[in-house]
Short mmCIF file of C-alpha atoms and ligand atoms in Angstrom, two decimals:
data_model
loop_
_atom_site.label_atom_id
_atom_site.label_comp_id
_atom_site.label_asym_id
_atom_site.label_seq_id
_atom_site.Cartn_x
_atom_site.Cartn_y
_atom_site.Cartn_z
CA MET O 1 -6.32 -28.11 -11.43
CA ASP O 2 -2.82 -29.31 -12.39
CA PRO O 3 -0.17 -28.12 -9.98
CA LEU O 4 2.40 -25.68 -11.33
CA PRO O 5 5.71 -27.33 -12.12
CA LEU O 6 9.17 -26.81 -10.69
CA TYR O 7 11.80 -25.59 -13.14
CA ILE O 8 14.98 -27.58 -12.61
CA GLY O 9 17.89 -27.98 -15.01
CA GLY O 10 15.91 -26.57 -17.92
CA ARG O 11 13.02 -28.98 -17.43
CA PHE O 12 9.57 -28.49 -16.01
CA VAL O 13 8.96 -31.23 -13.51
CA ASN O 14 5.99 -32.05 -11.34
CA GLY O 15 6.79 -31.87 -7.67
CA ALA O 16 5.94 -34.62 -5.25
CA GLU O 17 2.83 -33.94 -3.15
CA PRO O 18 1.55 -32.09 -1.21
CA THR O 19 0.87 -28.85 -3.03
CA GLN O 20 0.23 -25.31 -1.89
CA THR O 21 -3.15 -23.74 -2.72
CA ILE O 22 -2.85 -20.38 -4.43
CA VAL O 23 -5.68 -17.96 -3.74
CA ASN O 24 -6.84 -14.74 -5.37
CA PRO O 25 -6.97 -12.46 -2.31
CA ALA O 26 -9.62 -10.23 -3.89
CA THR O 27 -12.16 -13.04 -4.05
CA GLY O 28 -10.88 -15.87 -1.89
CA ALA O 29 -11.07 -18.17 -4.92
CA THR O 30 -8.44 -20.84 -5.49
CA ILE O 31 -6.67 -20.03 -8.73
CA ALA O 32 -3.79 -22.49 -8.81
CA ARG O 33 -1.83 -25.08 -6.96
CA ALA O 34 1.92 -24.84 -6.61
CA ALA O 35 4.54 -27.47 -5.96
CA ARG O 36 6.20 -27.56 -2.58
CA ALA O 37 9.78 -28.50 -3.29
CA THR O 38 11.00 -31.47 -1.25
CA PRO O 39 14.57 -31.64 0.07
CA ALA O 40 15.47 -33.94 -2.85
CA GLU O 41 13.97 -31.52 -5.37
CA THR O 42 15.78 -28.59 -3.78
CA GLU O 43 19.01 -30.58 -3.92
CA ALA O 44 18.38 -31.34 -7.60
CA ALA O 45 17.94 -27.63 -8.35
CA ILE O 46 21.16 -26.78 -6.51
CA GLN O 47 22.91 -29.59 -8.39
CA ALA O 48 21.66 -28.26 -11.74
CA ALA O 49 22.90 -24.76 -10.91
CA ARG O 50 26.19 -26.24 -9.65
CA GLU O 51 26.77 -28.16 -12.90
CA ALA O 52 25.80 -25.16 -15.00
CA PHE O 53 28.34 -23.10 -13.10
CA ASP O 54 31.19 -25.60 -12.74
CA ASP O 55 30.98 -27.28 -16.14
CA GLY O 56 28.66 -25.16 -18.26
CA PRO O 57 29.39 -22.40 -20.76
CA TRP O 58 27.57 -19.57 -18.97
CA PRO O 59 30.19 -18.20 -16.54
CA ALA O 60 32.75 -18.07 -19.36
CA ALA O 61 30.34 -16.71 -21.99
CA THR O 62 31.37 -13.32 -23.30
CA ALA O 63 29.86 -10.37 -21.52
CA ALA O 64 28.30 -9.32 -24.82
CA ARG O 65 26.50 -12.64 -25.11
CA ARG O 66 25.22 -12.52 -21.55
CA GLY O 67 24.07 -8.96 -22.13
CA ARG O 68 22.12 -9.96 -25.24
CA VAL O 69 20.38 -12.74 -23.32
CA LEU O 70 19.28 -10.22 -20.69
CA LEU O 71 17.98 -7.85 -23.35
CA GLU O 72 16.04 -10.71 -24.91
CA ILE O 73 14.46 -11.52 -21.55
CA ALA O 74 13.39 -7.88 -21.27
CA ARG O 75 11.91 -7.93 -24.76
CA ARG O 76 9.86 -11.02 -23.99
CA LEU O 77 8.66 -9.59 -20.69
CA ARG O 78 7.38 -6.51 -22.50
CA GLU O 79 5.74 -8.73 -25.11
CA SER O 80 3.87 -10.58 -22.34
CA ALA O 81 3.31 -7.50 -20.19
CA ASP O 82 -0.50 -7.54 -20.18
CA ARG O 83 -0.73 -11.20 -19.27
CA LEU O 84 1.94 -10.92 -16.58
CA ALA O 85 0.34 -7.85 -15.02
CA ARG O 86 -3.01 -9.57 -14.85
CA LEU O 87 -1.52 -12.70 -13.28
CA GLU O 88 0.34 -10.60 -10.73
CA THR O 89 -2.82 -8.78 -9.71
CA GLU O 90 -4.88 -11.97 -9.54
CA ASN O 91 -2.27 -13.64 -7.36
CA MET O 92 -1.14 -10.76 -5.19
CA GLY O 93 -4.04 -8.32 -5.13
CA LYS O 94 -2.26 -5.11 -6.09
CA PRO O 95 -4.08 -2.67 -8.38
CA ILE O 96 -3.60 -3.54 -12.04
CA ILE O 97 -1.99 -0.20 -12.80
CA GLU O 98 0.67 -0.98 -10.19
CA SER O 99 1.24 -4.44 -11.68
CA GLU O 100 1.73 -2.81 -15.07
CA PHE O 101 4.41 -0.57 -13.59
CA ASP O 102 6.03 -3.58 -11.93
CA VAL O 103 6.23 -5.56 -15.17
CA ALA O 104 7.70 -2.56 -16.99
CA ASP O 105 10.20 -2.06 -14.15
CA ALA O 106 11.14 -5.73 -14.28
CA ALA O 107 11.85 -5.43 -18.00
CA THR O 108 13.84 -2.24 -17.40
CA CYS O 109 15.89 -4.10 -14.80
CA PHE O 110 16.86 -6.77 -17.32
CA GLU O 111 17.68 -4.06 -19.87
CA TYR O 112 19.85 -2.19 -17.39
CA TYR O 113 21.90 -5.26 -16.49
CA GLY O 114 21.94 -6.32 -20.13
CA GLY O 115 23.67 -3.04 -20.91
CA LEU O 116 25.89 -3.20 -17.85
CA ALA O 117 27.28 -6.65 -18.70
CA THR O 118 29.87 -5.18 -21.09
CA LYS O 119 30.79 -2.37 -18.69
CA VAL O 120 31.88 -4.48 -15.72
CA THR O 121 35.64 -3.97 -15.62
CA GLY O 122 38.51 -4.88 -13.37
CA ASP O 123 41.57 -2.84 -12.42
CA VAL O 124 45.25 -2.54 -13.03
CA ASN O 125 46.86 -1.79 -9.68
CA PRO O 126 49.90 0.50 -9.61
CA VAL O 127 52.28 -1.73 -7.62
CA PRO O 128 55.92 -0.61 -6.99
CA ASP O 129 57.54 -3.52 -8.86
CA GLU O 130 58.18 -4.64 -12.38
CA ALA O 131 54.89 -6.43 -12.43
CA LEU O 132 51.40 -6.17 -13.65
CA SER O 133 48.91 -6.33 -10.81
CA LEU O 134 45.40 -7.02 -11.95
CA THR O 135 42.05 -7.16 -10.22
CA LEU O 136 39.76 -9.50 -12.09
CA LYS O 137 36.07 -9.84 -11.41
CA GLU O 138 34.58 -13.29 -11.53
CA PRO O 139 31.07 -14.59 -10.88
CA VAL O 140 30.57 -15.60 -7.27
CA GLY O 141 29.05 -18.94 -8.25
CA VAL O 142 25.75 -20.61 -7.46
CA CYS O 143 23.26 -18.20 -5.92
CA GLY O 144 20.23 -18.99 -3.81
CA GLN O 145 17.68 -16.21 -4.19
CA ILE O 146 14.75 -15.98 -1.81
CA ILE O 147 12.08 -13.39 -2.51
CA PRO O 148 8.92 -12.05 -0.86
CA TRP O 149 5.34 -11.75 -2.03
CA ASN O 150 4.88 -7.97 -2.24
CA TYR O 151 6.50 -7.47 -5.66
CA PRO O 152 6.74 -11.05 -6.93
CA LEU O 153 7.92 -10.48 -10.50
CA LEU O 154 9.92 -7.33 -9.80
CA MET O 155 11.83 -8.96 -6.93
CA ALA O 156 12.60 -11.92 -9.21
CA ALA O 157 14.02 -9.44 -11.75
CA TRP O 158 16.07 -7.57 -9.11
CA LYS O 159 17.64 -10.89 -8.15
CA ILE O 160 18.03 -12.73 -11.46
CA ALA O 161 19.20 -9.85 -13.70
CA PRO O 162 22.38 -8.86 -11.82
CA ALA O 163 23.24 -12.53 -11.14
CA LEU O 164 23.08 -13.35 -14.85
CA CYS O 165 24.92 -10.16 -15.71
CA ALA O 166 27.79 -11.37 -13.54
CA GLY O 167 27.81 -14.89 -15.00
CA CYS O 168 26.34 -16.66 -11.98
CA THR O 169 23.86 -19.51 -11.96
CA LEU O 170 20.97 -19.59 -9.53
CA VAL O 171 18.04 -21.15 -7.77
CA LEU O 172 15.20 -18.70 -7.14
CA LYS O 173 12.52 -19.41 -4.57
CA PRO O 174 9.39 -17.25 -4.77
CA ALA O 175 7.24 -16.68 -1.70
CA GLU O 176 4.71 -19.39 -0.86
CA ALA O 177 1.65 -17.30 -1.68
CA THR O 178 2.80 -15.71 -4.95
CA PRO O 179 4.46 -18.13 -7.40
CA LEU O 180 2.42 -17.43 -10.56
CA THR O 181 4.56 -14.84 -12.32
CA ALA O 182 7.77 -16.63 -11.30
CA ILE O 183 6.60 -19.75 -13.10
CA GLU O 184 5.61 -17.61 -16.10
CA LEU O 185 9.09 -16.14 -16.02
CA ALA O 186 10.51 -19.69 -16.04
CA ARG O 187 8.51 -20.37 -19.20
CA ILE O 188 9.88 -17.21 -20.80
CA LEU O 189 13.46 -18.07 -19.85
CA ASP O 190 13.04 -21.62 -21.06
CA GLY O 191 12.29 -20.31 -24.54
CA ILE O 192 15.58 -18.45 -24.81
CA GLU O 193 18.03 -20.70 -26.61
CA ASP O 194 21.15 -18.77 -25.65
CA LEU O 195 20.46 -19.22 -21.95
CA PRO O 196 21.95 -22.63 -21.11
CA LYS O 197 19.87 -25.14 -19.20
CA GLY O 198 20.39 -25.12 -15.47
CA VAL O 199 21.57 -21.51 -15.26
CA VAL O 200 18.22 -20.44 -13.83
CA ASN O 201 16.20 -22.81 -11.68
CA ILE O 202 12.90 -21.79 -10.15
CA LEU O 203 11.64 -23.67 -7.19
CA THR O 204 8.36 -23.06 -5.44
CA GLY O 205 8.38 -24.18 -1.86
CA ASP O 206 8.19 -23.32 1.81
CA GLY O 207 10.63 -20.95 3.44
CA PRO O 208 11.57 -23.18 6.36
CA ASP O 209 12.18 -26.09 3.93
CA ALA O 210 13.33 -25.10 0.46
CA GLY O 211 14.42 -21.60 1.53
CA ALA O 212 16.33 -22.84 4.54
CA ALA O 213 17.98 -25.55 2.43
CA LEU O 214 19.35 -22.89 0.05
CA ALA O 215 20.69 -20.87 2.97
CA SER O 216 22.42 -23.83 4.60
CA SER O 217 23.70 -25.67 1.54
CA GLU O 218 27.46 -26.11 1.28
CA ARG O 219 27.07 -26.05 -2.50
CA VAL O 220 25.50 -22.60 -2.68
CA ASP O 221 28.03 -19.76 -2.82
CA LYS O 222 25.78 -16.83 -2.12
CA VAL O 223 22.28 -16.09 -0.87
CA ALA O 224 20.34 -12.97 -1.74
CA PHE O 225 17.25 -12.44 0.37
CA THR O 226 14.43 -9.94 0.59
CA GLY O 227 11.90 -10.30 3.37
CA SER O 228 11.48 -9.98 7.10
CA THR O 229 14.32 -9.08 9.45
CA ARG O 230 13.57 -12.22 11.42
CA THR O 231 14.05 -14.53 8.44
CA GLY O 232 17.11 -12.51 7.41
CA ARG O 233 18.68 -13.29 10.74
CA THR O 234 17.92 -17.00 10.30
CA ILE O 235 19.53 -16.96 6.87
CA LEU O 236 22.64 -15.19 8.11
CA ARG O 237 22.97 -17.76 10.88
CA ALA O 238 22.57 -20.63 8.39
CA ALA O 239 25.26 -19.09 6.20
CA ALA O 240 27.58 -18.70 9.15
CA GLU O 241 27.06 -22.28 10.27
CA SER O 242 27.47 -23.83 6.82
CA ASN O 243 30.05 -22.57 4.34
CA LEU O 244 30.21 -18.84 5.16
CA LYS O 245 28.47 -18.13 1.89
CA ARG O 246 28.06 -14.50 0.90
CA VAL O 247 24.78 -12.98 2.04
CA THR O 248 22.95 -9.87 0.98
CA LEU O 249 19.80 -8.91 2.84
CA GLU O 250 17.04 -6.45 2.10
CA LEU O 251 14.84 -6.45 5.17
CA GLY O 252 12.10 -4.56 6.92
CA GLY O 253 11.69 -0.93 7.78
CA LYS O 254 9.76 1.61 9.79
CA SER O 255 10.54 4.57 7.65
CA PRO O 256 9.85 8.17 8.69
CA ASN O 257 8.11 10.57 6.31
CA ILE O 258 8.87 14.06 7.70
CA PHE O 259 6.74 17.13 6.92
CA TYR O 260 7.77 20.72 7.65
CA ALA O 261 5.27 23.56 7.72
CA ASP O 262 6.85 25.17 4.66
CA ALA O 263 6.34 22.11 2.43
CA ALA O 264 4.20 22.55 -0.68
CA TRP O 265 0.81 21.58 0.72
CA GLU O 266 -0.98 19.50 -1.92
CA PRO O 267 2.06 17.40 -2.93
CA ALA O 268 2.77 16.82 0.76
CA ILE O 269 -0.74 15.52 1.46
CA GLU O 270 -0.51 13.22 -1.54
CA GLY O 271 3.01 12.15 -0.62
CA ALA O 272 2.03 11.28 2.94
CA LEU O 273 -0.64 8.91 1.62
CA PHE O 274 1.23 7.51 -1.37
CA GLY O 275 4.28 6.97 0.86
CA VAL O 276 2.43 4.43 2.96
CA PHE O 277 -0.65 3.26 1.06
CA VAL O 278 0.89 2.35 -2.30
CA ASN O 279 0.80 -1.42 -2.77
CA GLN O 280 -1.59 -1.61 0.24
CA GLY O 281 1.30 -0.59 2.45
CA GLU O 282 3.01 -3.90 1.74
CA VAL O 283 6.24 -2.13 0.93
CA CYS O 284 9.57 -2.48 2.72
CA SER O 285 10.20 1.26 2.36
CA ALA O 286 6.67 2.30 3.41
CA GLY O 287 6.58 5.73 5.07
CA SER O 288 4.71 4.23 7.99
CA ARG O 289 5.64 6.96 10.47
CA ILE O 290 4.41 10.38 9.42
CA LEU O 291 6.15 13.11 11.43
CA VAL O 292 4.60 16.57 11.18
CA GLU O 293 5.85 19.90 12.46
CA ARG O 294 3.61 20.66 15.44
CA ARG O 295 2.19 23.98 14.23
CA ILE O 296 0.60 22.32 11.16
CA HIS O 297 -0.06 18.93 12.76
CA ASP O 298 -3.83 19.20 13.28
CA ARG O 299 -4.53 20.78 9.92
CA PHE O 300 -2.28 18.23 8.20
CA LEU O 301 -3.95 15.31 9.95
CA ASP O 302 -7.40 16.56 8.92
CA ALA O 303 -6.24 16.96 5.33
CA ILE O 304 -4.74 13.48 5.00
CA VAL O 305 -7.77 11.88 6.62
CA GLU O 306 -10.07 13.70 4.24
CA LYS O 307 -7.97 12.74 1.23
CA ALA O 308 -7.54 9.14 2.39
CA ARG O 309 -11.33 8.76 2.41
CA THR O 310 -11.24 9.19 -1.36
CA ILE O 311 -8.80 6.30 -1.96
CA ARG O 312 -10.57 3.81 -4.17
CA LEU O 313 -10.56 0.45 -2.50
CA GLY O 314 -11.88 -2.29 -4.72
CA ASP O 315 -11.44 -4.86 -7.47
CA PRO O 316 -7.75 -4.67 -8.26
CA LEU O 317 -8.41 -5.49 -11.92
CA ASP O 318 -10.38 -2.24 -12.21
CA ARG O 319 -8.11 0.52 -13.54
CA ALA O 320 -9.69 3.06 -11.20
CA THR O 321 -8.74 1.06 -8.10
CA ARG O 322 -5.94 2.49 -5.99
CA MET O 323 -5.95 -0.08 -3.20
CA GLY O 324 -6.59 -3.82 -3.46
CA PRO O 325 -6.81 -6.55 -0.85
CA LEU O 326 -3.85 -7.59 1.27
CA VAL O 327 -1.88 -10.55 -0.01
CA THR O 328 -3.68 -13.19 2.07
CA ALA O 329 -6.44 -13.36 4.66
CA ALA O 330 -3.80 -14.48 7.18
CA HIS O 331 -1.72 -11.39 6.54
CA ARG O 332 -4.82 -9.21 6.88
CA GLU O 333 -5.40 -10.77 10.31
CA ARG O 334 -1.83 -10.03 11.27
CA VAL O 335 -2.22 -6.38 10.28
CA ALA O 336 -5.60 -6.20 12.04
CA GLY O 337 -3.85 -7.46 15.16
CA TYR O 338 -1.58 -4.42 15.08
CA ILE O 339 -4.60 -2.13 14.74
CA GLU O 340 -6.15 -3.77 17.78
CA GLN O 341 -2.92 -3.35 19.70
CA GLY O 342 -2.71 0.33 18.72
CA ARG O 343 -6.15 0.89 20.21
CA ARG O 344 -5.31 -1.04 23.35
CA GLU O 345 -2.15 1.00 23.88
CA GLY O 346 -4.20 4.18 23.66
CA ALA O 347 -3.57 5.55 20.17
CA ARG O 348 -6.46 7.44 18.56
CA LEU O 349 -7.87 5.71 15.47
CA VAL O 350 -8.90 8.54 13.15
CA LEU O 351 -9.59 6.56 9.99
CA GLY O 352 -10.27 3.00 8.88
CA GLY O 353 -9.22 0.06 11.00
CA VAL O 354 -12.03 -2.06 9.61
CA ARG O 355 -12.73 -4.50 6.83
CA PRO O 356 -15.01 -3.15 4.15
CA ASP O 357 -18.34 -4.92 3.85
CA ARG O 358 -20.72 -5.78 1.02
CA GLU O 359 -19.07 -6.80 -2.23
CA LEU O 360 -15.54 -6.64 -0.81
CA ALA O 361 -16.29 -8.84 2.20
CA ALA O 362 -14.98 -12.00 0.55
CA GLY O 363 -11.56 -10.52 -0.09
CA ALA O 364 -8.62 -9.81 2.23
CA TYR O 365 -9.40 -6.09 2.25
CA LEU O 366 -8.60 -3.62 4.96
CA GLU O 367 -9.43 0.07 4.85
CA PRO O 368 -6.64 2.66 4.89
CA THR O 369 -5.95 3.23 8.55
CA ILE O 370 -4.58 6.31 10.30
CA PHE O 371 -3.62 6.61 13.95
CA ALA O 372 -2.97 9.91 15.75
CA GLY O 373 -2.07 10.54 19.37
CA VAL O 374 0.73 8.05 18.96
CA ASP O 375 3.58 7.80 21.40
CA PRO O 376 6.89 6.75 19.79
CA GLY O 377 7.09 3.91 22.32
CA MET O 378 3.86 2.25 21.17
CA THR O 379 4.06 -1.03 19.26
CA ILE O 380 2.42 0.46 16.16
CA ALA O 381 5.11 3.16 16.08
CA ARG O 382 7.96 0.69 16.44
CA GLU O 383 7.17 -2.52 14.55
CA GLU O 384 6.85 -3.06 10.84
CA ILE O 385 3.14 -3.59 10.13
CA PHE O 386 3.44 -4.10 6.37
CA GLY O 387 -0.10 -3.02 5.64
CA PRO O 388 -2.20 0.13 5.15
CA VAL O 389 -1.62 1.49 8.63
CA VAL O 390 0.17 4.73 9.45
CA THR O 391 0.97 6.62 12.64
CA VAL O 392 1.02 10.42 12.69
CA MET O 393 3.19 12.15 15.27
CA PRO O 394 4.05 15.80 15.86
CA PHE O 395 7.59 17.15 16.24
CA GLU O 396 8.89 20.42 17.56
CA GLY O 397 12.03 21.24 15.59
CA GLU O 398 14.79 19.66 13.55
CA ALA O 399 16.56 17.93 16.42
CA ASP O 400 13.26 16.51 17.67
CA ALA O 401 12.31 15.28 14.18
CA LEU O 402 15.66 13.54 13.73
CA ARG O 403 15.56 12.03 17.18
CA ILE O 404 12.17 10.44 16.55
CA ALA O 405 13.05 9.50 12.96
CA ASN O 406 16.24 7.68 13.92
CA ALA O 407 14.86 6.03 17.07
CA THR O 408 14.33 2.69 15.36
CA PRO O 409 16.49 -0.37 14.80
CA TYR O 410 15.60 -0.09 11.11
CA GLY O 411 17.31 2.13 8.55
CA LEU O 412 15.86 1.42 5.15
CA ALA O 413 14.32 4.69 3.98
CA GLY O 414 13.02 8.11 4.89
CA ALA O 415 11.65 11.27 3.31
CA VAL O 416 11.67 14.96 4.14
CA TRP O 417 9.30 17.58 2.76
CA THR O 418 10.38 21.24 2.92
CA ARG O 419 11.10 24.16 0.61
CA ASP O 420 14.27 24.96 2.54
CA ILE O 421 17.10 23.26 0.67
CA TYR O 422 19.59 23.79 3.51
CA ARG O 423 17.31 22.13 6.00
CA ALA O 424 16.53 19.34 3.54
CA PHE O 425 20.20 18.49 3.21
CA ARG O 426 20.86 18.70 6.93
CA VAL O 427 18.11 16.13 7.43
CA VAL O 428 19.36 13.99 4.51
CA ARG O 429 22.81 13.82 6.10
CA LYS O 430 21.54 12.93 9.55
CA LEU O 431 18.94 10.32 8.67
CA ARG O 432 20.37 6.85 9.22
CA ALA O 433 18.73 5.30 6.17
CA GLY O 434 19.88 3.79 2.90
CA ILE O 435 17.37 5.70 0.78
CA VAL O 436 16.18 9.27 1.39
CA TRP O 437 13.68 11.17 -0.70
CA VAL O 438 13.29 14.96 -0.67
CA ASN O 439 9.79 16.17 -1.51
CA HIS O 440 8.70 12.74 -2.70
CA MET O 441 8.49 9.21 -1.41
CA GLN O 442 8.82 5.80 -3.13
CA PRO O 443 10.10 6.41 -6.67
CA THR O 444 12.68 3.67 -7.20
CA TYR O 445 15.13 3.34 -10.04
CA VAL O 446 17.19 0.40 -11.22
CA GLU O 447 20.04 2.85 -11.86
CA ALA O 448 20.37 3.77 -8.19
CA PRO O 449 21.40 1.64 -5.18
CA TRP O 450 18.69 0.16 -2.97
CA GLY O 451 19.06 -1.23 0.53
CA GLY O 452 19.23 -0.38 4.18
CA MET O 453 21.38 0.56 7.12
CA LYS O 454 21.13 -0.93 10.60
CA MET O 455 18.72 -3.87 10.84
CA SER O 456 17.19 -3.15 7.44
CA GLY O 457 19.82 -5.17 5.71
CA ALA O 458 23.27 -5.75 4.40
CA GLY O 459 24.58 -4.76 0.99
CA ARG O 460 22.88 -2.85 -1.79
CA GLU O 461 20.95 -4.02 -4.80
CA LEU O 462 20.43 -2.29 -8.14
CA GLY O 463 22.65 0.04 -10.07
CA ARG O 464 26.33 -0.67 -10.59
CA TYR O 465 26.47 -1.70 -6.93
CA GLY O 466 23.97 -4.49 -7.52
CA VAL O 467 26.23 -6.52 -9.76
CA GLU O 468 29.18 -6.30 -7.37
CA ASN O 469 27.31 -8.57 -4.94
CA TYR O 470 27.53 -11.29 -7.57
CA LEU O 471 31.23 -10.88 -8.27
CA GLU O 472 34.34 -12.08 -6.49
CA LEU O 473 37.59 -10.19 -6.85
CA LYS O 474 40.68 -12.06 -7.92
CA GLN O 475 44.05 -10.43 -7.55
CA VAL O 476 46.54 -11.53 -10.20
CA HIS O 477 50.22 -10.70 -10.06
CA VAL O 478 52.17 -11.02 -13.32
CA ASN O 479 55.91 -10.82 -12.92
CA LEU O 480 57.48 -8.80 -15.75
CA ASN O 481 61.06 -9.14 -14.55
CA GLU O 482 62.82 -12.12 -16.15
CA ALA O 483 65.91 -11.98 -13.90
CA PRO O 484 66.16 -14.17 -10.78
CA THR O 485 65.33 -12.32 -7.63
CA GLY O 486 68.67 -13.21 -6.00
CA TRP O 487 66.90 -13.88 -2.69
CA TYR O 488 69.07 -16.97 -1.92
CA ALA O 489 72.31 -15.57 -3.28
P1 NAI E 501 9.45 -13.92 5.36
O1 NAI E 501 10.67 -13.09 5.47
O2 NAI E 501 9.32 -15.05 6.30
O3 NAI E 501 9.35 -14.50 3.86
C1 NAI E 501 10.07 -13.98 2.77
C2 NAI E 501 10.68 -15.13 1.99
O4 NAI E 501 11.54 -15.88 2.85
C3 NAI E 501 9.66 -16.13 1.46
O5 NAI E 501 10.09 -16.60 0.20
C4 NAI E 501 9.73 -17.24 2.47
O6 NAI E 501 9.35 -18.48 1.92
C5 NAI E 501 11.19 -17.24 2.81
N1 NAI E 501 11.51 -17.84 4.12
C6 NAI E 501 10.74 -17.89 5.23
N2 NAI E 501 11.38 -18.54 6.23
C7 NAI E 501 12.58 -18.90 5.74
C8 NAI E 501 13.70 -19.60 6.29
N3 NAI E 501 13.70 -20.06 7.55
N4 NAI E 501 14.79 -19.77 5.51
C9 NAI E 501 14.81 -19.32 4.25
N5 NAI E 501 13.79 -18.67 3.68
C10 NAI E 501 12.68 -18.46 4.41
O7 NAI E 501 8.20 -12.95 5.46
P2 NAI E 501 6.64 -13.33 5.68
O8 NAI E 501 6.53 -14.40 6.71
O9 NAI E 501 6.05 -13.56 4.35
O10 NAI E 501 6.08 -11.95 6.24
C11 NAI E 501 6.26 -11.59 7.60
C12 NAI E 501 6.61 -10.13 7.71
O11 NAI E 501 7.87 -9.90 7.13
C13 NAI E 501 5.68 -9.17 6.99
O12 NAI E 501 4.55 -8.89 7.70
C14 NAI E 501 6.58 -7.97 6.83
O13 NAI E 501 6.63 -7.23 8.03
C15 NAI E 501 7.95 -8.58 6.59
N6 NAI E 501 8.26 -8.64 5.15
C16 NAI E 501 9.13 -7.71 4.63
C17 NAI E 501 9.39 -7.70 3.28
C18 NAI E 501 10.30 -6.70 2.68
O14 NAI E 501 10.22 -6.43 1.50
N7 NAI E 501 11.25 -6.14 3.41
C19 NAI E 501 8.75 -8.64 2.35
C20 NAI E 501 7.92 -9.62 3.01
C21 NAI E 501 7.68 -9.58 4.35
MG1 MG E 502 7.76 -15.88 7.64
#
């Protein structure tokens, strides 16, 4: 099995040994080997991006040209959609229908930023002198982009599209376990003539090596990161101790999904499950804390348990499957550790908590897991589990719901289910979270900002906001008064 190449300076190069084994988590089978970028290889990728930025045509290309390149990337992604979706599922384990959505969303992301390229404008500032004061927007420079394994291709799109829209160059590092679609994306990009060599570099490698090198390099101007809060902190520190590069972070969460007694019943039951079990619960915005108004709590718990029993766990390539394996066996063990801890701390396991047997035994599967009788102080109610595990807790009234909901260092997302629009908006305003859904949970749009408050991150991705992270402002003063100022008269 030939190892996958690194993509540096518009060339596919074989990395030096050793390689990383890539496993299909549904079967445990080895499906590829990926390069582990060495420090020299990481430096070469940064150098390629540096040259493409400092001396290449891309940052100065017209916005229209950059936009067309992005639209062409989108077109080619759609052309390869079936193959990409299959690769994503084989590598990551998510149900094929979710991978299909992800590929379509990735293409939509490139289309959005392709269109936006010609709409990024500066300002004319109304200064009180005979002068023209301009605010120009310029690309921030070389970007290091470090992404996680839960949405491998989509996270690559969220990072690369706005960076290219702004005229930046970049080095993208996929997560160790999930490089397959990133390398495919490199092949797609490599075929686009109007995208100069070295603008996009894709480097598989370990976080503490290649990732850390991007974060601490003096020659990288900005890092964009999605992943754990812990690694986010490390990256911020590396940025502070090197060149004070710009940093945007999209980190973990422990998001509340709040249900009032007056909520439409069936959609609420579905929404409670979809909110946390989509993508096996490996979602930063997972609604992993279900809060239910006390007078419906028992009935609601029974209903979600009954419905959760019908979730089809199985071969992720099967279109009927709604939950695949976790990303790796190691991650499954980590999630199982939380389940064990929940039991030890006295929570009541009402569903799941076990690995399925028989034909699924070889994969990294874990059954959808629901805990009741949960105290907000328990570990499973506080820490991000990042798997198919949810805690259900009762609340008494609005103040109680908000108190529990906001009692977390995280602030990524939240949802509230009620037919009372006044109450819904009171809750919306008081939730300390970057994304709030009313009577739904998880729909995500490239047109709207994405990111968290508190320890869930810094900055926002997507939408018009997303491109701003890749732009510097330059103030330009143009004197329009030809006469001497007379200052030294
Ligand atoms: P991680 O945050 O360590 O990894 C994410 C990315 O960061 C990967 O590309 C990794 O190679 C890179 N990385 C790791 N250490 C680094 C370092 N020192 N410097 C630079 N880059 C580094 O997350 P991991 O270990 O895969 O998962 C641990 C937990 O993090 C999960 O169980 C989950 O709770 C959380 N997580 C949250 C995600 C989110 O979307 N918010 C995504 C992935 C994980
Ligand atoms: Mg880690």
